[in-house]
PDB file of C-alpha atoms in Angstrom:
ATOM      1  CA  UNK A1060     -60.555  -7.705  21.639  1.00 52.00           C
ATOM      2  CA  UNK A1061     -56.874  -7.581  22.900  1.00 52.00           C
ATOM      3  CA  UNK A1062     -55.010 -10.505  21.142  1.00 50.00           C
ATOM      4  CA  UNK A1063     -51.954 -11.559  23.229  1.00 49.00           C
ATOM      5  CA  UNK A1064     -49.785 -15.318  22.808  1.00 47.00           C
ATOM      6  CA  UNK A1065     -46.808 -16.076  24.639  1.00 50.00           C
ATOM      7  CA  UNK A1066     -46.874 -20.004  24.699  1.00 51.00           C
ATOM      8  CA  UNK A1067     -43.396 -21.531  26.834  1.00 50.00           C
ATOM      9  CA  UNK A1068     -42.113 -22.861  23.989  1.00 52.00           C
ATOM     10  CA  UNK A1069     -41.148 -19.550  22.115  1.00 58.00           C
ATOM     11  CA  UNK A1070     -39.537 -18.442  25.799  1.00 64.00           C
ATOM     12  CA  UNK A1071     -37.392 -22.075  24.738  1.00 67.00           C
ATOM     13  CA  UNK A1072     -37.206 -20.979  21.206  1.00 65.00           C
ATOM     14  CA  UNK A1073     -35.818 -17.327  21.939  1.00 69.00           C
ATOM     15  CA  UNK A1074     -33.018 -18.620  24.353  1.00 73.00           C
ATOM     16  CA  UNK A1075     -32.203 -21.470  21.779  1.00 70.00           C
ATOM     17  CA  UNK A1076     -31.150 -18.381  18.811  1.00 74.00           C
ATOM     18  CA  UNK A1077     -29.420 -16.422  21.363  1.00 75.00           C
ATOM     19  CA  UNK A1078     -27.232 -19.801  21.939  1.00 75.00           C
ATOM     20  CA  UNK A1079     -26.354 -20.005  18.696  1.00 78.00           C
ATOM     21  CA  UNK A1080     -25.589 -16.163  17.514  1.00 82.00           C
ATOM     22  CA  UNK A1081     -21.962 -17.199  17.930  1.00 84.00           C
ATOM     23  CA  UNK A1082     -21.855 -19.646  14.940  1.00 87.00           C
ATOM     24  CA  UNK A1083     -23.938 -17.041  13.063  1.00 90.00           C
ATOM     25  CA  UNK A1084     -22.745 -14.964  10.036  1.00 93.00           C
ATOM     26  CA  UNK A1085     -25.885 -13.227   9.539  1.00 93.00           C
ATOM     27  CA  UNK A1086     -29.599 -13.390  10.123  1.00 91.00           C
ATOM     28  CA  UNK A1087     -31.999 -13.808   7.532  1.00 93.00           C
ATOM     29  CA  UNK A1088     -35.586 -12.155   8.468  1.00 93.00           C
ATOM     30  CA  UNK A1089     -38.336 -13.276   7.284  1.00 95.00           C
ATOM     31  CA  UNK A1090     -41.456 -11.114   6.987  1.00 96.00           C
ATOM     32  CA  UNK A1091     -44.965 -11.051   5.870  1.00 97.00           C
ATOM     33  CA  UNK A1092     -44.925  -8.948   2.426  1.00 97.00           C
ATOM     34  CA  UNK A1093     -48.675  -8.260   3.408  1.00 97.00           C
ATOM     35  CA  UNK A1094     -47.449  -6.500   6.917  1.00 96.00           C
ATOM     36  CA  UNK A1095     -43.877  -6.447   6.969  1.00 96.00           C
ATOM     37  CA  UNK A1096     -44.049  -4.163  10.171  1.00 93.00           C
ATOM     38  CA  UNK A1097     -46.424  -6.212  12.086  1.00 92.00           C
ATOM     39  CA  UNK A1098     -44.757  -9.490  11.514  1.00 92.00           C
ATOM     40  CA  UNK A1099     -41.615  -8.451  12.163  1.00 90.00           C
ATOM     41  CA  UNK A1100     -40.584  -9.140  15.716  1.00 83.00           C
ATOM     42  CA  UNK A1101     -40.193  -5.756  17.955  1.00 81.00           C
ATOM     43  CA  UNK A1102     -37.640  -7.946  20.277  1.00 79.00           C
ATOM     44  CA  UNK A1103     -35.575  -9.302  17.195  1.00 79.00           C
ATOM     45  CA  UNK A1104     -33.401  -6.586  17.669  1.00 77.00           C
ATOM     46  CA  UNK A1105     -32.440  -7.321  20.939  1.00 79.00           C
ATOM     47  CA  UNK A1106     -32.017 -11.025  20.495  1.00 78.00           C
ATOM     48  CA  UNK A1107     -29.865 -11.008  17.588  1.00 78.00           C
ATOM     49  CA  UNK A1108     -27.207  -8.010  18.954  1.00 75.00           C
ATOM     50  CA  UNK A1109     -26.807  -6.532  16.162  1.00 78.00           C
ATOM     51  CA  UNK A1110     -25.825  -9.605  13.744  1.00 87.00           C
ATOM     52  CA  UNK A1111     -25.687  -8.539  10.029  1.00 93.00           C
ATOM     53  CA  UNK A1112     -29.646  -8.808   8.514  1.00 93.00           C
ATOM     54  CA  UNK A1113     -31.232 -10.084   5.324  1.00 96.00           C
ATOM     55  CA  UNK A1114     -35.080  -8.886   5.391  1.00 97.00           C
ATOM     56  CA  UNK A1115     -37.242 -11.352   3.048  1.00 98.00           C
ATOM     57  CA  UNK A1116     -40.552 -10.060   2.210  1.00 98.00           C
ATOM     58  CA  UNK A1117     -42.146 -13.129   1.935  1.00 97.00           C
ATOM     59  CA  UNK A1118     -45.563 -14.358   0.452  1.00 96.00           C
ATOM     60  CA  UNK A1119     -44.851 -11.451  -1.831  1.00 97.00           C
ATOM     61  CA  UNK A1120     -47.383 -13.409  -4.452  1.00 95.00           C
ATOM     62  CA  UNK A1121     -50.162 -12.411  -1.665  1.00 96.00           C
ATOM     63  CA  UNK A1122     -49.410  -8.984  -1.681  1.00 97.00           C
ATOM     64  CA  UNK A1123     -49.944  -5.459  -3.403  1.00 97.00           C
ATOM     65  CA  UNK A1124     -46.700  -5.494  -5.956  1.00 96.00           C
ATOM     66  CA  UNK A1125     -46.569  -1.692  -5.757  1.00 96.00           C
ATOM     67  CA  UNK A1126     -46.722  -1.592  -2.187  1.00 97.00           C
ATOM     68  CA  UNK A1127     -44.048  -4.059  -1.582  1.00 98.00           C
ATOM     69  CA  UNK A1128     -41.817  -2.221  -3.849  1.00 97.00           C
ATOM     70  CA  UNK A1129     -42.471   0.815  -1.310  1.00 97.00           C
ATOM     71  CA  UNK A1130     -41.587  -1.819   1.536  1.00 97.00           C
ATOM     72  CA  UNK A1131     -38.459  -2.501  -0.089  1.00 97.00           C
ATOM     73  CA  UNK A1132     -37.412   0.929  -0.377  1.00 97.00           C
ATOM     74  CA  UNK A1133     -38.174   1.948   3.296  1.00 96.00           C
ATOM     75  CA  UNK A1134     -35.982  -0.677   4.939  1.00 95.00           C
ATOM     76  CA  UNK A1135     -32.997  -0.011   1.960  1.00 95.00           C
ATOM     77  CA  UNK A1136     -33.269   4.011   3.232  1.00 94.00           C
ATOM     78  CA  UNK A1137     -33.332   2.249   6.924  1.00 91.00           C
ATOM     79  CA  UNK A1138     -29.791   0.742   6.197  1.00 90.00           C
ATOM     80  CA  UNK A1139     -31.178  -3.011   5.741  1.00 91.00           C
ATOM     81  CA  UNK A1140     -30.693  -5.256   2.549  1.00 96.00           C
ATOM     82  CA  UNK A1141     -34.502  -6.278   1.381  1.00 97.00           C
ATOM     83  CA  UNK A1142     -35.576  -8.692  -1.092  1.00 98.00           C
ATOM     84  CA  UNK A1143     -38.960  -9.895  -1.844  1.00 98.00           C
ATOM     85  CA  UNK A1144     -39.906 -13.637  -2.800  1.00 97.00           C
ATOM     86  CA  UNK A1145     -42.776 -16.008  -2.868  1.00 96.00           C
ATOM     87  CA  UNK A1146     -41.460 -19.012  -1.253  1.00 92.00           C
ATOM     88  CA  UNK A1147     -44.181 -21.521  -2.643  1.00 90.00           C
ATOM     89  CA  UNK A1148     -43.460 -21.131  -6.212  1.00 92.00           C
ATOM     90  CA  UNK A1149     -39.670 -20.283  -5.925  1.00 92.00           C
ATOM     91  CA  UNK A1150     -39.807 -16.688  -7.568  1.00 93.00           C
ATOM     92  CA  UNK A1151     -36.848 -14.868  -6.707  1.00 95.00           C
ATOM     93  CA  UNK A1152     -35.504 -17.605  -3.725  1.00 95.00           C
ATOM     94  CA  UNK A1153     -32.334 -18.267  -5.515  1.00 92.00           C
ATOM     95  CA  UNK A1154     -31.300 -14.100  -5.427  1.00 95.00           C
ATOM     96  CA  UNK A1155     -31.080 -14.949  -1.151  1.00 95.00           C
ATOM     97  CA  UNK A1156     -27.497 -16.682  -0.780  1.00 93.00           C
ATOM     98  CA  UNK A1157     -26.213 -14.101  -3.504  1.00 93.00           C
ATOM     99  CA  UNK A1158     -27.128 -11.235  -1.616  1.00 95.00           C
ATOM    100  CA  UNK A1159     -26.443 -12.782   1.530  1.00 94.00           C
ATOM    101  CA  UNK A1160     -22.881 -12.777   0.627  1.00 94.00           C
ATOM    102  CA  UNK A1161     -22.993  -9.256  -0.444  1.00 95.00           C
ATOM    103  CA  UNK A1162     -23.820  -8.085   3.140  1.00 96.00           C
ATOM    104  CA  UNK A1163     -20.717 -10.466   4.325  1.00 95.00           C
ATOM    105  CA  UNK A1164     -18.421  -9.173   1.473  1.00 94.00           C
ATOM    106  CA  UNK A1165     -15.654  -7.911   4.030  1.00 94.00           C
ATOM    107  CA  UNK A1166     -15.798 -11.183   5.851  1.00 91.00           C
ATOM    108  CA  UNK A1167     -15.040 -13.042   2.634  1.00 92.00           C
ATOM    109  CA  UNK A1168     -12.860 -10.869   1.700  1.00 93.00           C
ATOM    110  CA  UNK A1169     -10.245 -11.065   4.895  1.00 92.00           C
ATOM    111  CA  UNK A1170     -10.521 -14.910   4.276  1.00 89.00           C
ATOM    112  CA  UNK A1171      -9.324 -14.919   0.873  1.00 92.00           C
ATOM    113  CA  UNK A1172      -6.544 -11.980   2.277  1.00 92.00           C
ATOM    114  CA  UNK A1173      -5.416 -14.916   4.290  1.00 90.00           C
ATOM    115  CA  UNK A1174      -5.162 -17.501   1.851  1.00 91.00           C
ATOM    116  CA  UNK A1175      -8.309 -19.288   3.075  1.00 88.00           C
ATOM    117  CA  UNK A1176     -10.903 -20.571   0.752  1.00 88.00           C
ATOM    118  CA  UNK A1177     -13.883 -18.938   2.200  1.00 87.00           C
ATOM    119  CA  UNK A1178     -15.833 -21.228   4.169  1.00 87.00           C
ATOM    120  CA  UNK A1179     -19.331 -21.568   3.522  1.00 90.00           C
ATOM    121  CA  UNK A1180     -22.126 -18.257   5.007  1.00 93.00           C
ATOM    122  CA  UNK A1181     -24.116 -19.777   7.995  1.00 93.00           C
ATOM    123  CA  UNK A1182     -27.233 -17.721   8.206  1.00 93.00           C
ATOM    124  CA  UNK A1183     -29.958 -17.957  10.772  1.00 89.00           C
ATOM    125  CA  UNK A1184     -33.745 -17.943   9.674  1.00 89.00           C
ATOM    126  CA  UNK A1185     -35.788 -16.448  11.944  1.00 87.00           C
ATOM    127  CA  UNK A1186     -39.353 -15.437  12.079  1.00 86.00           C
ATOM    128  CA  UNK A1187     -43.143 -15.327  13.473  1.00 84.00           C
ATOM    129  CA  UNK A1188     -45.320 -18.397  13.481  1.00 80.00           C
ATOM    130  CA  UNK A1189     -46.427 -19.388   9.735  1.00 83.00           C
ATOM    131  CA  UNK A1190     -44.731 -16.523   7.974  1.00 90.00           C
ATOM    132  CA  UNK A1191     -42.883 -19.488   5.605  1.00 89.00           C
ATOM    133  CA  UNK A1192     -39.539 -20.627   6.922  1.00 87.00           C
ATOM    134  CA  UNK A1193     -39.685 -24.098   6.258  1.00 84.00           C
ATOM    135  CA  UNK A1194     -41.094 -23.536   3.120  1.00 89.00           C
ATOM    136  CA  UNK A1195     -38.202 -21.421   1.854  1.00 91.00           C
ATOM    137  CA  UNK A1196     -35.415 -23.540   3.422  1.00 88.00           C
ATOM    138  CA  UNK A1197     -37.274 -26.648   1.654  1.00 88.00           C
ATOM    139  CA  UNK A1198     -36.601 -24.562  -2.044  1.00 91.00           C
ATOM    140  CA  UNK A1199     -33.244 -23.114  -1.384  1.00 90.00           C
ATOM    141  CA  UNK A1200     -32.260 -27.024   0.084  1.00 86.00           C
ATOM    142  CA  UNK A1201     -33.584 -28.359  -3.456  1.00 84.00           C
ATOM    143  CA  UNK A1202     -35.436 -31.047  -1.133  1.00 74.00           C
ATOM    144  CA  UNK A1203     -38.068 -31.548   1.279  1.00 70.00           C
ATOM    145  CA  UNK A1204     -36.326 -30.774   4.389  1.00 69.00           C
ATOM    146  CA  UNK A1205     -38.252 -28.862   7.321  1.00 57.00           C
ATOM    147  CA  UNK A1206     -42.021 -29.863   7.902  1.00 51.00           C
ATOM    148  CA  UNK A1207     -44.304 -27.039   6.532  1.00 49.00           C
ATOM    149  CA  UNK A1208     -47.593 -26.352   7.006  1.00 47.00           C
ATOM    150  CA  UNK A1209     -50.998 -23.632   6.755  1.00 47.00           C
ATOM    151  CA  UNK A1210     -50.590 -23.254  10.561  1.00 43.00           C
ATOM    152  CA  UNK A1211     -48.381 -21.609  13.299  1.00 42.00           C
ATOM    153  CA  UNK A1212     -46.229 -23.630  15.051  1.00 43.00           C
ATOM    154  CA  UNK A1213     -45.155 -26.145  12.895  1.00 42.00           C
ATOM    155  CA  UNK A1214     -41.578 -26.239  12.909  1.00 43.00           C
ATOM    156  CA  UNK A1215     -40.645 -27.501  16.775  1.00 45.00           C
ATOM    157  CA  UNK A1216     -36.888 -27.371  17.013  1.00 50.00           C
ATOM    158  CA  UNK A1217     -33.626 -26.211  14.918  1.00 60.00           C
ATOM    159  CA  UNK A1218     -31.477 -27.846  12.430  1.00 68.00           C
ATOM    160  CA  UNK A1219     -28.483 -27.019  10.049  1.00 79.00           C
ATOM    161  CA  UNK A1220     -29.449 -27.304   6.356  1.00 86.00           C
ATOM    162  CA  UNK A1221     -26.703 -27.408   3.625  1.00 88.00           C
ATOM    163  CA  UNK A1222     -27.974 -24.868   0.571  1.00 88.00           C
ATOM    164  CA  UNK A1223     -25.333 -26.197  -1.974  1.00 84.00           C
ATOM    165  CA  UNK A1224     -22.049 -25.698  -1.242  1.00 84.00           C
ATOM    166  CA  UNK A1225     -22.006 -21.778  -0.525  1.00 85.00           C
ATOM    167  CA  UNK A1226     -24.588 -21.588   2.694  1.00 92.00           C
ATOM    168  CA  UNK A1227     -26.021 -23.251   5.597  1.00 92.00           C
ATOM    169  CA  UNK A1228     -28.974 -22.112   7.374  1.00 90.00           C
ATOM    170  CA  UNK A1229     -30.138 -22.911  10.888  1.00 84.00           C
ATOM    171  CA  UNK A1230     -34.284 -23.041  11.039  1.00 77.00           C
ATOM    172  CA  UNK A1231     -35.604 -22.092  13.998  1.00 73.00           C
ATOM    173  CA  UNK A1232     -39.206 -21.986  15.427  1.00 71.00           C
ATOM    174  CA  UNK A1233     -41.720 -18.964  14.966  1.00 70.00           C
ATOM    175  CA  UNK A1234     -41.668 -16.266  17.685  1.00 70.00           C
ATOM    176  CA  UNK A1235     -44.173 -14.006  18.476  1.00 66.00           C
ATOM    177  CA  UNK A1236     -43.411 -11.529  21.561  1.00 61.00           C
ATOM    178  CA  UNK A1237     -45.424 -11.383  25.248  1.00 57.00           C
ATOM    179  CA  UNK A1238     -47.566  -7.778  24.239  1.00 62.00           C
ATOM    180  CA  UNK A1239     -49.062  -6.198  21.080  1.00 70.00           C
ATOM    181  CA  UNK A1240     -48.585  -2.533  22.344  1.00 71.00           C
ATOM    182  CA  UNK A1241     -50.811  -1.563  19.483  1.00 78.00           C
ATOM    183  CA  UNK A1242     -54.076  -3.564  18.921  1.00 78.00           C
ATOM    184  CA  UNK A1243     -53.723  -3.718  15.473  1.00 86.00           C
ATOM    185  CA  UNK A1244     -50.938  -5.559  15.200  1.00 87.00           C
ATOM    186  CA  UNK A1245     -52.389  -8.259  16.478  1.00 86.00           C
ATOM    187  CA  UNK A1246     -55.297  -8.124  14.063  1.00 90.00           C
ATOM    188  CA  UNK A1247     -52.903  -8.044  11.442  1.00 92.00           C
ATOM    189  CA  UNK A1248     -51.154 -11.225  12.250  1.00 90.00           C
ATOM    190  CA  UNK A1249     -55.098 -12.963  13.031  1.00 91.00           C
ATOM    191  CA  UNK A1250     -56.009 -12.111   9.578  1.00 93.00           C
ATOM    192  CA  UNK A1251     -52.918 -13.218   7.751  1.00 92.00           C
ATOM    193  CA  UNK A1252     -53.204 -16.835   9.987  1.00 89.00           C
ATOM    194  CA  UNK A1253     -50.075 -15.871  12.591  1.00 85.00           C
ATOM    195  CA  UNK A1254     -51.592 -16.588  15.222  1.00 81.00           C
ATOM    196  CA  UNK A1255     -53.461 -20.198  16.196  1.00 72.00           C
ATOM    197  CA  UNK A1256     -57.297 -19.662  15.479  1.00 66.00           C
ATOM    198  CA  UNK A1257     -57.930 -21.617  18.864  1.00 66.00           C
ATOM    199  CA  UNK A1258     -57.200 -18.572  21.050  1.00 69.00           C
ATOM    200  CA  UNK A1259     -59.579 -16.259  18.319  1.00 75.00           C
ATOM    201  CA  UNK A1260     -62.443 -14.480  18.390  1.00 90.00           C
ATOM    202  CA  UNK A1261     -63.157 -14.959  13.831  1.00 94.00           C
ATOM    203  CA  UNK A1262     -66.112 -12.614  14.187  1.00 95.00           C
ATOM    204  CA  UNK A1263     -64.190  -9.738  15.592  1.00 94.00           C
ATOM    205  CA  UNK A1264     -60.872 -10.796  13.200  1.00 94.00           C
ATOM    206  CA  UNK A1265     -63.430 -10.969  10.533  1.00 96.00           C
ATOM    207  CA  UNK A1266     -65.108  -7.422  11.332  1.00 97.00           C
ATOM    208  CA  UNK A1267     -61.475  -5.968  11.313  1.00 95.00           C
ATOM    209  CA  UNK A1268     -61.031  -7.482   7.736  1.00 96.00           C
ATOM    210  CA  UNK A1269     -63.937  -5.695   6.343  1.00 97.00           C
ATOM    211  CA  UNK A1270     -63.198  -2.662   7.494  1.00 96.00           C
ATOM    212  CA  UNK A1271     -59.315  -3.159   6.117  1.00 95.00           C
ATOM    213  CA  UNK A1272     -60.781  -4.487   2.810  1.00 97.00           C
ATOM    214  CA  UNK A1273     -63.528  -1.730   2.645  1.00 97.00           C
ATOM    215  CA  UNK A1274     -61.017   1.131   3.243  1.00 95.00           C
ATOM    216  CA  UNK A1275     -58.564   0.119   0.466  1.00 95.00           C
ATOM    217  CA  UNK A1276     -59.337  -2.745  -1.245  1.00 97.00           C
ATOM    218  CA  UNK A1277     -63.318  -2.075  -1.999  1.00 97.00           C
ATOM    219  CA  UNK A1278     -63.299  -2.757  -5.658  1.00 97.00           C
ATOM    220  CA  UNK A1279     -61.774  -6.037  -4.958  1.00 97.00           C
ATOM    221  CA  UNK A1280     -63.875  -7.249  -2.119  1.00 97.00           C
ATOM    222  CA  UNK A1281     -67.122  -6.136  -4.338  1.00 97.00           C
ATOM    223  CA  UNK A1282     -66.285  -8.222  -7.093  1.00 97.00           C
ATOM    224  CA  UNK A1283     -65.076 -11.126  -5.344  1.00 97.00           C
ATOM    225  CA  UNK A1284     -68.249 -11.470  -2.380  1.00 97.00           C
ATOM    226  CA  UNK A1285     -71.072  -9.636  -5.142  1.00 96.00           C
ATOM    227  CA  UNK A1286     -71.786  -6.805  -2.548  1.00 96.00           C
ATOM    228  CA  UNK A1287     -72.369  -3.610  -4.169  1.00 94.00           C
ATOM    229  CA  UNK A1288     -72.751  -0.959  -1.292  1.00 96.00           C
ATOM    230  CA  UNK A1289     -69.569   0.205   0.715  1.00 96.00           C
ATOM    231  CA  UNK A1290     -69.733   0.951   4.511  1.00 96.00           C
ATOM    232  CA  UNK A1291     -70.740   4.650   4.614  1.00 96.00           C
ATOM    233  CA  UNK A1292     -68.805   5.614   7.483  1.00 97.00           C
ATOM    234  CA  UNK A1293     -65.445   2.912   8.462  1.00 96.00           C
ATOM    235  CA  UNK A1294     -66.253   3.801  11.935  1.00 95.00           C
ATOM    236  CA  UNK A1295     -69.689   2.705  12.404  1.00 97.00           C
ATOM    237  CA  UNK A1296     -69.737  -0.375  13.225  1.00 97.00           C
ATOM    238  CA  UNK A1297     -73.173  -1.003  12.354  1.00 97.00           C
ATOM    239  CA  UNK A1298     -72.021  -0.459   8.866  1.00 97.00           C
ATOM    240  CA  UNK A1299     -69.182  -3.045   9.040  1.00 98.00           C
ATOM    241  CA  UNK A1300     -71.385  -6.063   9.973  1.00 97.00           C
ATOM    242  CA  UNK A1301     -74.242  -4.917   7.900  1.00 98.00           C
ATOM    243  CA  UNK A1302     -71.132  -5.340   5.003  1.00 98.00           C
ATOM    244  CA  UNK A1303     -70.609  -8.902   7.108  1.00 98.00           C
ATOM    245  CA  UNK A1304     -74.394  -9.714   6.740  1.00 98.00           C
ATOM    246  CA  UNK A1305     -74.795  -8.589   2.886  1.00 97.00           C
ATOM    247  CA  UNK A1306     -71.311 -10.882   2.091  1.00 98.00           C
ATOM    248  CA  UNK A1307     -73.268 -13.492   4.287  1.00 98.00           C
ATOM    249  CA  UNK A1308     -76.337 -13.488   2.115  1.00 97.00           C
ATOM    250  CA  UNK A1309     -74.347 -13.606  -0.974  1.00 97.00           C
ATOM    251  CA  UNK A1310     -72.538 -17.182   0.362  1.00 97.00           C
ATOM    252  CA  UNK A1311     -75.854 -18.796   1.868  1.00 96.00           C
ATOM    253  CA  UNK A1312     -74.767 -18.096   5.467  1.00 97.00           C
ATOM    254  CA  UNK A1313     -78.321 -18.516   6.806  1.00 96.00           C
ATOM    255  CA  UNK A1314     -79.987 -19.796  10.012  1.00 94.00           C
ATOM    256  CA  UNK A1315     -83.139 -20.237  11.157  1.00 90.00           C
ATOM    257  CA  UNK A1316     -85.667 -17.216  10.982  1.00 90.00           C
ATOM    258  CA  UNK A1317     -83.305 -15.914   7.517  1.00 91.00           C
ATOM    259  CA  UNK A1318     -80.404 -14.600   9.859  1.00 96.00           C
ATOM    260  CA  UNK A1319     -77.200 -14.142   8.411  1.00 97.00           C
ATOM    261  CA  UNK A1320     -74.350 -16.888  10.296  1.00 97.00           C
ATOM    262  CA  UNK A1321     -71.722 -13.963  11.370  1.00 97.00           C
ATOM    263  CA  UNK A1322     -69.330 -16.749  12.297  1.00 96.00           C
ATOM    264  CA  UNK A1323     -69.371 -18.955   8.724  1.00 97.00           C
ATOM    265  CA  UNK A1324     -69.346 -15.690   6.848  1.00 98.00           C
ATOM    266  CA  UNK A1325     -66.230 -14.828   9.099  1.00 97.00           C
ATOM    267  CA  UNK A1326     -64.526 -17.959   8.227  1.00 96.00           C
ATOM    268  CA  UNK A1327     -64.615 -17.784   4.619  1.00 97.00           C
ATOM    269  CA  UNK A1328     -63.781 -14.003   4.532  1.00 98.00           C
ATOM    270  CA  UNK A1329     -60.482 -14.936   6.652  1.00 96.00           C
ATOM    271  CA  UNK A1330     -60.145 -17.707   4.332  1.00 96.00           C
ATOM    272  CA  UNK A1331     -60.415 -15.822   0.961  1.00 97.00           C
ATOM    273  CA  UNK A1332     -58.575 -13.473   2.197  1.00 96.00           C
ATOM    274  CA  UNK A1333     -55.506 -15.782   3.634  1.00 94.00           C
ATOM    275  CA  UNK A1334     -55.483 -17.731   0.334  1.00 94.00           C
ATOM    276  CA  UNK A1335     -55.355 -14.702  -1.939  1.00 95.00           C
ATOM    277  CA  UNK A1336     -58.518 -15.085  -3.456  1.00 96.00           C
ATOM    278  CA  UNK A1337     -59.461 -11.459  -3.500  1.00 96.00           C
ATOM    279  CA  UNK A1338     -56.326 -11.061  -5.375  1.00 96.00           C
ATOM    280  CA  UNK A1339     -52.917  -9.455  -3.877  1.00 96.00           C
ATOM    281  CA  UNK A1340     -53.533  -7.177  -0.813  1.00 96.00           C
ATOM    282  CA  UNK A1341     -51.431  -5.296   1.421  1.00 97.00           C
ATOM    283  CA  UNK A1342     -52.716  -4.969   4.970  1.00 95.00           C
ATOM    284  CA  UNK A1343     -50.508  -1.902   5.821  1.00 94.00           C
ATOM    285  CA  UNK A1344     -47.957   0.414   3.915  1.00 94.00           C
ATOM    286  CA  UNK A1345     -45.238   2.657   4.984  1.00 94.00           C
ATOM    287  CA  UNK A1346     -47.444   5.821   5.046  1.00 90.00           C
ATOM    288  CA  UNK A1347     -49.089   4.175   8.048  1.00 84.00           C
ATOM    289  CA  UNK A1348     -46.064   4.340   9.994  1.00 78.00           C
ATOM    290  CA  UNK A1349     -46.650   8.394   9.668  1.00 58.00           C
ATOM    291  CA  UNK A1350     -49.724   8.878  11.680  1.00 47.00           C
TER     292      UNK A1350
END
């Protein structure tokens, strides 16, 4: 299955940041701390021309702590200031205006040269669909500002939002890009809820899951579904949905004649999986980006 979403309003959404780049300080971001490669946008670079960048590892509550740590490191030796945060519960959310005006020192440092009081940092939040902007603006604003929700496209348009008296941030809407040159990246986002489960095939998304969970996450996926007996080869994919059955059997995901319901089972291993209930799991690490 090729997964590709380009809806017109991101084409709206990606001409509305490039309007505003010139009231911009710096750009904040925001990734998925479960696939900080495959969330991140491969035309943000290009959009945002080269605008000082704050990458947020976000949902970091969902994800392998040790493998976010490596996360971190990789885009420091890159050149880019990293943090990681979980925007639902707060952890760590405060540390982003601080080290947002580390990146800008120089800039506050020429307006205090002049005798100005340095004016507050404007930064621009930007993002794919559901990856938790409106979320973290709504905890560094103190207040329920930007709609959130479990689902892409929520936030429709931009706005300024004060963060105390020391940064404002402009939201903006999720965008994903026309093409997923590699397959899996689109996979990635499906499982993690990026992209709308309307345009889905959850059987397929599902079967991908396994076969993520199976290859590094067994012990987890064991305990949490009661199936005992791995895949014996990852590429067989009789093995994967015989995994899918098994899980199936486990939950009560019968029809008629004592089948196995491939497409219930597939919802609640997306869901289980999306809501952390197999405990924190990274879909991909920086020693994938070697082969």
């Amino acid at each position: 299955m090729t997964i590709q979403w380009f809806p017109g309003h991101m084409t709206k959404a990606r001409r509305q940041i490039q309007e505003k780049l010139k009231l911009i300080d710096l750009t904040i971001e925001l990734l998925d701390a479960r696939i900080p490669i495959s969330s991140s946008n491969p035309m943000i670079d290009e959009i945002l021309k080269g605008k000082p960048r704050l990458i947020v590892l976000n949902k970091a509550d969902l994800a392998d702590s040790r493998t976010t740590e490596q996360w971190i490191a990789y885009f420091n030796k890159a050149g880019h200031a990293a943090i990681s945060v979980d925007s639902s519960t707060g952890t760590r959310v405060n540390e982003i205006p601080v080290r947002a005006k580390q990146i800008l020192h120089e800039m506050i440092a020429r307006q205090i040269s002049k005798g100005v009081n340095p004016r507050a940092v404007r930064g621009l939040i930007v993002g794919i669909p559901n990856v938790g902007k409106s979320t973290l603006i709504n905890r560094l604003a103190g207040r329920h500002i930007a709609a959130t929700g479990d689902r892409p496209g929520v936030t429709k348009g931009q706005q300024w939002i004060k963060v105390g008296t020391e940064m404002e941030l402009l939201d903006t809407p999720g965008i994903l890009w026309p093409k997923f040159e590699d397959p899996l990246v689109g996979y990635r986002l499906a499982m993690t809820g990026a992209i709308r489960e309307q345009i889905l095939n959850v059987e397929d998304v599902a079967f991908f899951a396994v076969k993520v969970l199976a290859k590094r996450y067994w012990d987890a996926t064991s305990e949490r579904f009661g199936v005992t007996e791995p895949p014996k080869d990852l590429e067989d994919a009789d093995e994967i949905v015989r995994v899918m059955e098994d899980i199936g059997r486990k939950r009560g995901c019968l029809i008629s004649g004592g089948r196995v319901d491939l497409e219930k089972v597939s919802g609640i291993i997306l869901r289980e999986l999306r809501s952390g209930s197999l405990g924190r799991i990274s879909l991909e690490s920086p020693e994938d980006l070697l082969y």
